[in-house]
PDB file of C-alpha atoms in Angstrom:
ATOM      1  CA  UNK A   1      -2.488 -16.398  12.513  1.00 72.00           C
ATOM      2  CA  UNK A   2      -1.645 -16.063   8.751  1.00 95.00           C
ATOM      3  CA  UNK A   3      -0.466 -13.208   7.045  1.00 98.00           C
ATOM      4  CA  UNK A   4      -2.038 -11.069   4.528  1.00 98.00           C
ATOM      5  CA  UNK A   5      -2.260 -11.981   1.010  1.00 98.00           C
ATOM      6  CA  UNK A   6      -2.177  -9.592  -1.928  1.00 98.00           C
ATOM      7  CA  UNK A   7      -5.071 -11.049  -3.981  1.00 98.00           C
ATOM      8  CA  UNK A   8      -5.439  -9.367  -7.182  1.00 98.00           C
ATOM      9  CA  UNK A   9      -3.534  -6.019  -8.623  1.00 98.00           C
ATOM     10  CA  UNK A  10      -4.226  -3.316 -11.417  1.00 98.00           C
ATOM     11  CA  UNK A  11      -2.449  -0.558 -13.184  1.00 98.00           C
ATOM     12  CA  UNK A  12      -3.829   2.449 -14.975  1.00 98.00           C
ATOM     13  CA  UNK A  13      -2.887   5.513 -16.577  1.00 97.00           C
ATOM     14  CA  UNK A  14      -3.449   8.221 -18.775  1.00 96.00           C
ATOM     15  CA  UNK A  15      -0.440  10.512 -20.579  1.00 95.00           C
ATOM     16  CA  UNK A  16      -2.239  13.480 -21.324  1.00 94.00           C
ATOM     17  CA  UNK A  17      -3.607  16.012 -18.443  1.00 93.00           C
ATOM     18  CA  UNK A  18      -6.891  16.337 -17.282  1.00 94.00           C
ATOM     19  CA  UNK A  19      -8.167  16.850 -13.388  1.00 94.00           C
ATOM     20  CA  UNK A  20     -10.022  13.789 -12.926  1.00 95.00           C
ATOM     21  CA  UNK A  21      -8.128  10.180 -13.051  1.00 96.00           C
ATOM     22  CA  UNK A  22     -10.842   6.997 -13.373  1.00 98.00           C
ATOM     23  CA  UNK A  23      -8.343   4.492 -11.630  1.00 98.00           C
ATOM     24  CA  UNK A  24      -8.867   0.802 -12.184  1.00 98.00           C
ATOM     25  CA  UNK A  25      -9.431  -1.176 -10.121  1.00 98.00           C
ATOM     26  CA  UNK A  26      -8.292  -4.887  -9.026  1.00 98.00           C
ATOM     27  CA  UNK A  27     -10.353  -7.768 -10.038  1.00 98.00           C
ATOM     28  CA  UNK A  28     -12.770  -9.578  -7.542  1.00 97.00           C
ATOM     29  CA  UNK A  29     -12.944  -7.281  -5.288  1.00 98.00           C
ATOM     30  CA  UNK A  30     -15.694  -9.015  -2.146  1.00 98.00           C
ATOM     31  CA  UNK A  31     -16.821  -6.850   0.416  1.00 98.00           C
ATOM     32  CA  UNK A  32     -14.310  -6.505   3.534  1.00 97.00           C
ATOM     33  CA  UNK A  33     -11.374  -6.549   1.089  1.00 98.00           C
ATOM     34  CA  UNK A  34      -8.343  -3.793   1.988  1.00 98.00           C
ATOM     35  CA  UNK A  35      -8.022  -1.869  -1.155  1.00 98.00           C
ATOM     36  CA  UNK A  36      -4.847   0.455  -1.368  1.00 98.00           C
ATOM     37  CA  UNK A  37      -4.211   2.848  -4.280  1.00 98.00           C
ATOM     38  CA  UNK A  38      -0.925   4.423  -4.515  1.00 97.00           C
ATOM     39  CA  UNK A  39      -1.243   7.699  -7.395  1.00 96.00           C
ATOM     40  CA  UNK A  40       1.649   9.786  -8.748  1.00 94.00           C
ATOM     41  CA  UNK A  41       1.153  12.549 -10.787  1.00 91.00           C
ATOM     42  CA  UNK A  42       3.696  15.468 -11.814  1.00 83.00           C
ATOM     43  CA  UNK A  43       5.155  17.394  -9.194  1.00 72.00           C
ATOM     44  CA  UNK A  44       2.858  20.262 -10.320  1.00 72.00           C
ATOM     45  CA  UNK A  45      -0.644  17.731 -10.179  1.00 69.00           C
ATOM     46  CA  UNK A  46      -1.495  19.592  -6.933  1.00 81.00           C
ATOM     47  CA  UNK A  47      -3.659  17.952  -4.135  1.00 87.00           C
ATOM     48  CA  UNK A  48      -6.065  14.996  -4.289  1.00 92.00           C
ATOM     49  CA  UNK A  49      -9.791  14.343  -3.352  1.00 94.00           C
ATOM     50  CA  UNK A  50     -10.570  10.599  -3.195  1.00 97.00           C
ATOM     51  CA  UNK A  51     -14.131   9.142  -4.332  1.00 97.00           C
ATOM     52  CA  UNK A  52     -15.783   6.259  -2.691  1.00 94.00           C
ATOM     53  CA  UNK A  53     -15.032   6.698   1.026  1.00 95.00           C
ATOM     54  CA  UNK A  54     -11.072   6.193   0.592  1.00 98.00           C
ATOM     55  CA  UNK A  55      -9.357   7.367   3.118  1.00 97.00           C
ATOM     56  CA  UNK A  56      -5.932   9.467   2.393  1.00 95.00           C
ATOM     57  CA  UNK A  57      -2.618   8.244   4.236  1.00 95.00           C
ATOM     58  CA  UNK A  58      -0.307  10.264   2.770  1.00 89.00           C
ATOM     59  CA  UNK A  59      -0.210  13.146  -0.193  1.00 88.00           C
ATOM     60  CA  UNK A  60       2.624  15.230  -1.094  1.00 79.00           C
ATOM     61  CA  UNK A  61       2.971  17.358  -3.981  1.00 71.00           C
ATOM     62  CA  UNK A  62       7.168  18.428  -3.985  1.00 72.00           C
ATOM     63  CA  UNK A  63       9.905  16.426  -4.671  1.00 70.00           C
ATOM     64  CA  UNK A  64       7.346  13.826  -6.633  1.00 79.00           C
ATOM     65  CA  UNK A  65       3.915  13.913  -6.443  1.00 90.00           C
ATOM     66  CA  UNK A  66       2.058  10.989  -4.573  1.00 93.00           C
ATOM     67  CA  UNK A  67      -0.339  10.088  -3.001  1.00 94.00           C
ATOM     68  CA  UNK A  68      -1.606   6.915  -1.168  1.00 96.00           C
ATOM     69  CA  UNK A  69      -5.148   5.795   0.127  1.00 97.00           C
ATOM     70  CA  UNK A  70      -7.309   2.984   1.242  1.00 98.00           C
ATOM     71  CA  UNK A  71     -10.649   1.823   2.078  1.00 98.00           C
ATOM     72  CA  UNK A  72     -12.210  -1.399   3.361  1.00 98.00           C
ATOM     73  CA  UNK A  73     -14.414  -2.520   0.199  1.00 98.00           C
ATOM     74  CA  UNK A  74     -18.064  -2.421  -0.050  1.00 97.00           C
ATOM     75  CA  UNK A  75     -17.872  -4.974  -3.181  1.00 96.00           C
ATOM     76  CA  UNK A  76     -18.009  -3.617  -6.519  1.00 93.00           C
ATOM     77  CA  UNK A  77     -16.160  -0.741  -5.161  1.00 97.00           C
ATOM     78  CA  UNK A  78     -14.567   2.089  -7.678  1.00 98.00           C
ATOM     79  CA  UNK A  79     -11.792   5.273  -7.600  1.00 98.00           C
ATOM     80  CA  UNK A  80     -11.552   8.491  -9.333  1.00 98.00           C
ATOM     81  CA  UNK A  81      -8.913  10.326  -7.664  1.00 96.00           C
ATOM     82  CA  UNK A  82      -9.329  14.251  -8.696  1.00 95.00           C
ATOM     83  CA  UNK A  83      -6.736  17.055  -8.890  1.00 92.00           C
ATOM     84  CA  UNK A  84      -6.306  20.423  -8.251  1.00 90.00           C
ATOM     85  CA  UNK A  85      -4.262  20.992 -11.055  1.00 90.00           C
ATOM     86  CA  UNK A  86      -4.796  19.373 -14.608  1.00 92.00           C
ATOM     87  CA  UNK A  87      -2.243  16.602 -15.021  1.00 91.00           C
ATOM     88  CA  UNK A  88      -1.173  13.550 -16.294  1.00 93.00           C
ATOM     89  CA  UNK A  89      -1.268  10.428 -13.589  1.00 94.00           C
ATOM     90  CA  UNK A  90       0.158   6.977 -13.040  1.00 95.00           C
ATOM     91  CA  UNK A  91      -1.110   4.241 -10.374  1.00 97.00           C
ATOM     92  CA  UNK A  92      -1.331   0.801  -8.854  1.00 98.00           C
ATOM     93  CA  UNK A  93      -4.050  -0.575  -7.058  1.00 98.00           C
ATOM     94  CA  UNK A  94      -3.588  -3.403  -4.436  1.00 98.00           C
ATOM     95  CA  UNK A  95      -6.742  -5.945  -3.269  1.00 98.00           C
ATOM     96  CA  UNK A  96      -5.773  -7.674  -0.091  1.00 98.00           C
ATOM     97  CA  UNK A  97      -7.212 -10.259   1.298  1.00 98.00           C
ATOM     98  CA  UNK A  98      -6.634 -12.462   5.141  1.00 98.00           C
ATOM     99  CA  UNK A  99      -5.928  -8.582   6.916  1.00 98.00           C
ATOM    100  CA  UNK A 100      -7.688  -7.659  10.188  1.00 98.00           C
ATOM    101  CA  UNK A 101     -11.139  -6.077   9.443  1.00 96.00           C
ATOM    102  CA  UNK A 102     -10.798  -3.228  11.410  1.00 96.00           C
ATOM    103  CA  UNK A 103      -7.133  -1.916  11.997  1.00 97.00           C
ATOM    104  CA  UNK A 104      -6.124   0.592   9.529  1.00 97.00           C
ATOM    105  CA  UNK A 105      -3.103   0.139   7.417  1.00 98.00           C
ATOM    106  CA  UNK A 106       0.007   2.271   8.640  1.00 97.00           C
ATOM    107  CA  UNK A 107       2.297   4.202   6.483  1.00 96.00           C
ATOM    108  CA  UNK A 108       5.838   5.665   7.695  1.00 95.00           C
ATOM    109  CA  UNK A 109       6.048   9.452   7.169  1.00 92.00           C
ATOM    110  CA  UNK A 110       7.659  10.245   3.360  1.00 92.00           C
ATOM    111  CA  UNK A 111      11.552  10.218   2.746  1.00 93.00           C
ATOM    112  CA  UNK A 112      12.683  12.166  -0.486  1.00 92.00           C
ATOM    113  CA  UNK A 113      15.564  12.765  -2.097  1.00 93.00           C
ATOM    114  CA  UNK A 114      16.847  13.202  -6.183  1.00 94.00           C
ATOM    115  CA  UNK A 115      19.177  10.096  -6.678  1.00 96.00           C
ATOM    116  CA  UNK A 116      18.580   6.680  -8.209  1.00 96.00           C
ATOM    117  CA  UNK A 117      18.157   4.792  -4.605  1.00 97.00           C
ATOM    118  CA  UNK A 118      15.452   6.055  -3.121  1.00 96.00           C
ATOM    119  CA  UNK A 119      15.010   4.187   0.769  1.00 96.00           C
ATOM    120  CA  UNK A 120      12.232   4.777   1.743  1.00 95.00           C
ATOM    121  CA  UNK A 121      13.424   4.671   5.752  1.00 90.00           C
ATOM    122  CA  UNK A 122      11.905   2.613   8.547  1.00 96.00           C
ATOM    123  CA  UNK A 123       8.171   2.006   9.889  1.00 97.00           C
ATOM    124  CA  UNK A 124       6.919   0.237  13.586  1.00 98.00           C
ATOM    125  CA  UNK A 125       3.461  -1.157  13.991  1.00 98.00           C
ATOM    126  CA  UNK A 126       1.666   0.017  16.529  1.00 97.00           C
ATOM    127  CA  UNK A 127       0.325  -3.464  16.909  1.00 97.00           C
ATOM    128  CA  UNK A 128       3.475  -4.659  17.567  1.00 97.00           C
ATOM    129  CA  UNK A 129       4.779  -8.102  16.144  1.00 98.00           C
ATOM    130  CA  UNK A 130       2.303 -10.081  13.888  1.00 98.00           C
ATOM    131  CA  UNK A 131       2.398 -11.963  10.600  1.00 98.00           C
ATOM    132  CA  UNK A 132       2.612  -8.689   8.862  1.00 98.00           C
ATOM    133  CA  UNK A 133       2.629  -7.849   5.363  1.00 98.00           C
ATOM    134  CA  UNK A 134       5.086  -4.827   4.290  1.00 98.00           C
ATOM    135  CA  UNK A 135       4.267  -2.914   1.276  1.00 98.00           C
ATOM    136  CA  UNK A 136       7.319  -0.165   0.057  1.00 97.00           C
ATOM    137  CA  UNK A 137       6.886   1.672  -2.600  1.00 97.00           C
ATOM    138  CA  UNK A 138       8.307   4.985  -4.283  1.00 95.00           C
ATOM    139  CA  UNK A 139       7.101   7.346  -6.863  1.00 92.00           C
ATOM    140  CA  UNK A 140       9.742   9.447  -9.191  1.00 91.00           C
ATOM    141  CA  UNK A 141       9.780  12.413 -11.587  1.00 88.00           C
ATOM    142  CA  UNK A 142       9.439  10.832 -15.511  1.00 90.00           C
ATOM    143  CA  UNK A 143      11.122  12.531 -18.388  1.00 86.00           C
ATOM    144  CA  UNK A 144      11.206  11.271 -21.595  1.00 87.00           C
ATOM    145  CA  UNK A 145      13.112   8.418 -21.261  1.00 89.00           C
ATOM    146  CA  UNK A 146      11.453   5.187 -18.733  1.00 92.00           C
ATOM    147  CA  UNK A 147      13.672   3.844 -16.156  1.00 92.00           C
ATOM    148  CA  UNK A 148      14.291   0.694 -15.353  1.00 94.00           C
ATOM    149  CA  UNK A 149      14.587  -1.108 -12.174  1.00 96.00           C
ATOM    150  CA  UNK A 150      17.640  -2.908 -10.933  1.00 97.00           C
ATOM    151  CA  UNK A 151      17.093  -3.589  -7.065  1.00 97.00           C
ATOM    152  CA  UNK A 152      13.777  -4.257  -5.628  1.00 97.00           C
ATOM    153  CA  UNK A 153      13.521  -3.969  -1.883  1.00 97.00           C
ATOM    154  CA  UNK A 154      11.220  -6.907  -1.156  1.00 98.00           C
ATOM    155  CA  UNK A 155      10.860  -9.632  -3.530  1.00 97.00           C
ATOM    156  CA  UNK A 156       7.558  -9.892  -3.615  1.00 97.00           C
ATOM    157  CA  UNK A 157       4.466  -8.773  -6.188  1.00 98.00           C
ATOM    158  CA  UNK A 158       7.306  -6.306  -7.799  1.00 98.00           C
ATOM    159  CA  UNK A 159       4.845  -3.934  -9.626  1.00 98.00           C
ATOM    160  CA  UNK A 160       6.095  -0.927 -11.663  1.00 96.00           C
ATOM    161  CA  UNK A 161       3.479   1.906 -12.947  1.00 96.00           C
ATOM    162  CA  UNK A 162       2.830   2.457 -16.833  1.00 96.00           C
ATOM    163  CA  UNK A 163       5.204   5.151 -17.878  1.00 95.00           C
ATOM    164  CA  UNK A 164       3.847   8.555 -18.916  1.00 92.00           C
ATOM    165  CA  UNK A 165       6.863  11.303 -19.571  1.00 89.00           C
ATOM    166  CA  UNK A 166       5.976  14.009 -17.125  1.00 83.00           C
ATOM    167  CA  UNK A 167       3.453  11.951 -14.955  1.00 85.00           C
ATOM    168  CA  UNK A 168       5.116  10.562 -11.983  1.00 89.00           C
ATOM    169  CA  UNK A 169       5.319   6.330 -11.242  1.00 93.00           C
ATOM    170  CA  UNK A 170       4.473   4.635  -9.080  1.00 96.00           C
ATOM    171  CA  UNK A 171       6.216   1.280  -8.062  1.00 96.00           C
ATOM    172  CA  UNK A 172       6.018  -1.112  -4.968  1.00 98.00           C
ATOM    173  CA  UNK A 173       6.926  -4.328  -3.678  1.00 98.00           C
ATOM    174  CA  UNK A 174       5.749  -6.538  -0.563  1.00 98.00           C
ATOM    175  CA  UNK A 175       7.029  -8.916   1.734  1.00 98.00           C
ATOM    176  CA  UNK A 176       5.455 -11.168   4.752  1.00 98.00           C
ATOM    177  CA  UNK A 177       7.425 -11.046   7.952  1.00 98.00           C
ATOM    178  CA  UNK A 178       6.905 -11.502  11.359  1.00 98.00           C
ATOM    179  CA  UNK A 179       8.588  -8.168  13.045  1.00 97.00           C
ATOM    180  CA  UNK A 180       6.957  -5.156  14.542  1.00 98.00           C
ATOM    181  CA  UNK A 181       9.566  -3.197  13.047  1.00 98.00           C
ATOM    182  CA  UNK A 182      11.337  -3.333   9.280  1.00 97.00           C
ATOM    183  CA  UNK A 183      13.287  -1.351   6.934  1.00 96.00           C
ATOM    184  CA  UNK A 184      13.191  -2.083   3.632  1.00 95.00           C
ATOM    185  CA  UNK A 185      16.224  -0.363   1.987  1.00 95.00           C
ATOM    186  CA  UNK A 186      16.930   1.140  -0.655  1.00 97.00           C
ATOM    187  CA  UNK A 187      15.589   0.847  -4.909  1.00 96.00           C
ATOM    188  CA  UNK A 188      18.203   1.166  -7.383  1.00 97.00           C
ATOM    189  CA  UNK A 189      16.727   2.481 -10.668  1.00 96.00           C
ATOM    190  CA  UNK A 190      18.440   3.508 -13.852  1.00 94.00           C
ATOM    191  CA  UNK A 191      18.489   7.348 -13.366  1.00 93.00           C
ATOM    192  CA  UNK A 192      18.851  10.506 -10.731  1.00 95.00           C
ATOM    193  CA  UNK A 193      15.831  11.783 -10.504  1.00 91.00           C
ATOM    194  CA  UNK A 194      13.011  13.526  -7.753  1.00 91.00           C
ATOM    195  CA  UNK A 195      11.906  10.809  -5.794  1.00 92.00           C
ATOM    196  CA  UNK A 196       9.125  10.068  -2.726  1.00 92.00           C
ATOM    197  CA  UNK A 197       9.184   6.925  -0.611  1.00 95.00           C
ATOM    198  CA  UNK A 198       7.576   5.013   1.841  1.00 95.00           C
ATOM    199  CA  UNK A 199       6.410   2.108   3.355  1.00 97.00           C
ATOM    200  CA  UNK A 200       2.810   0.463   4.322  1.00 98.00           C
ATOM    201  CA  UNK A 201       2.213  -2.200   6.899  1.00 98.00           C
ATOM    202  CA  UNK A 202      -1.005  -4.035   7.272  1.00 98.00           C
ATOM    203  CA  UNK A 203      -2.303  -6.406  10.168  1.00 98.00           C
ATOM    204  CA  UNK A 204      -3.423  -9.863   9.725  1.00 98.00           C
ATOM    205  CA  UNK A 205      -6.817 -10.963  10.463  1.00 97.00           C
ATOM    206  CA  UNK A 206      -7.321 -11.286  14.645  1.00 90.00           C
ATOM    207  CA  UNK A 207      -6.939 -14.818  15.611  1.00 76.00           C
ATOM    208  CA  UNK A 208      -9.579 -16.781  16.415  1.00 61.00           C
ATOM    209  CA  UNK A 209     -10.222 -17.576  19.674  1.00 51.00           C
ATOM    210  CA  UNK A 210     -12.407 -20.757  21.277  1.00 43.00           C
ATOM    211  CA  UNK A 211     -14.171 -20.222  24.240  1.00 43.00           C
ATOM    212  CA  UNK A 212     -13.944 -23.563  26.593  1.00 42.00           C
ATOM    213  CA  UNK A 213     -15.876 -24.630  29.446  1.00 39.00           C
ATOM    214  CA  UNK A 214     -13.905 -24.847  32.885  1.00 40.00           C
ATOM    215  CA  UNK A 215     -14.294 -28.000  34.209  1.00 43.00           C
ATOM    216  CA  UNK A 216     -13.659 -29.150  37.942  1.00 41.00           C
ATOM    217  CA  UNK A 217     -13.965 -31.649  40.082  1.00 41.00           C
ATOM    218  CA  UNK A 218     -17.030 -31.676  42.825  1.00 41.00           C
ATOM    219  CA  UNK A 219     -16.501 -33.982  45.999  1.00 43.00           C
ATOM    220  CA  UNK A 220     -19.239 -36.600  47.333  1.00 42.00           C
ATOM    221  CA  UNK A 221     -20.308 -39.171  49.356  1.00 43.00           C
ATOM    222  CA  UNK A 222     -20.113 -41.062  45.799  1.00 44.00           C
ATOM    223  CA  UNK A 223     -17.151 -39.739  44.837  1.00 49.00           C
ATOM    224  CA  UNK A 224     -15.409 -37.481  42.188  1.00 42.00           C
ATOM    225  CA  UNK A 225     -17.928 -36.221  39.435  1.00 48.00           C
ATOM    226  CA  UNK A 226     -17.007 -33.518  36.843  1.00 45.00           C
TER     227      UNK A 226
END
């Protein structure tokens, strides 16, 4: 078993509002890939309706707006993401390769909180333990200043959203670890402000497995022949 690899990432944006947000996409994307978009808007950006058969995990509008989705690729695949409210938006997209084709990534039900550590709280597989890759990420309120980031929770494929004052960002990190079970702790960023947290986990591909041949022994006059 092997764990998941994040393949190939992509940011987009747009700082003025408008209902429907053309999201780009990572490069390369091969059919069976796991795509996950994570979306923030302002708190006042409303619901979400995702294009191209992604399937919602999670989308909350208070305390932050964001909202998170996936789909297993078709190849060529592509996201708009519309509103019910005319906003401004900020996201990250994640292509993932090595994952198992048919479990679904989990996500841990939403922490919030206004303070400059969101913690985004803990998450199980139902899987149990695997070579698991852990995605945490939070979104939080922008004013018209950008924040900075001080602590990341996992080290890996630290990705922060463009900045748009009044927009929402996105940011997330990832790490590989064999556990059914992991918290990630807490972000330190350079402000109080509205936040929303949370964390993804996604299964690694299903081991192979190699059918063999029972072999035994048959008695004779002869002897012993397999």
């Amino acid at each position: 078993m092997a764990f998941p690899i994040v393949a190939t990432t992509a940011t987009s944006s747009r700082c003025s509002n408008d209902f429907g947000d053309v999201i780009t996409m990572p490069a390369s994307i091969a059919a069976g890939d796991l795509l996950i978009v994570v979306h923030a808007s302002d708190t006042g950006g409303g619901t979400r309706t995702w294009s191209g058969d992604f399937l919602e995990l999670s989308d909350a509008s208070t305390t932050c707006n964001v909202g998170v989705a996936y789909k297993f690729a078709a190849g060529g695949d592509t996201l708009t993401v519309t509103k019910s409210a005319s906003e401004r938006f900020s996201a990250i997209a994640l292509r993932i390769t090595g994952m198992h084709a048919t479990q679904a990534p989990e996500v841990a039900a939403d922490a919030t909180g206004t303070s400059a550590n969101p913690d985004a709280g803990s998450l199980t597989a139902s899987w149990g333990t695997e070579d698991n890759l852990w995605i945490t990420w939070h979104g939080h309120d922008t004013t018209t200043t950008d924040t900075t980031i001080s602590v990341w929770p996992y080290a890996s494929n630290q990705i922060e959203g463009p900045y748009c004052a009044s927009a929402g960002e996105p940011n997330l990190s990832t790490k590989e670890a064999a556990a059914a079970t992991d918290d990630a702790g807490a972000w330190t960023i350079s402000a109080s402000l509205g936040w929303r947290a949370s964390t993804i986990v996604v299964r690694p591909a299903a081991a192979a497995t190699t059918a063999k041949a029972s072999q035994c022994l048959v008695g004779s006059a002869a002897g012993w022949h397999p």
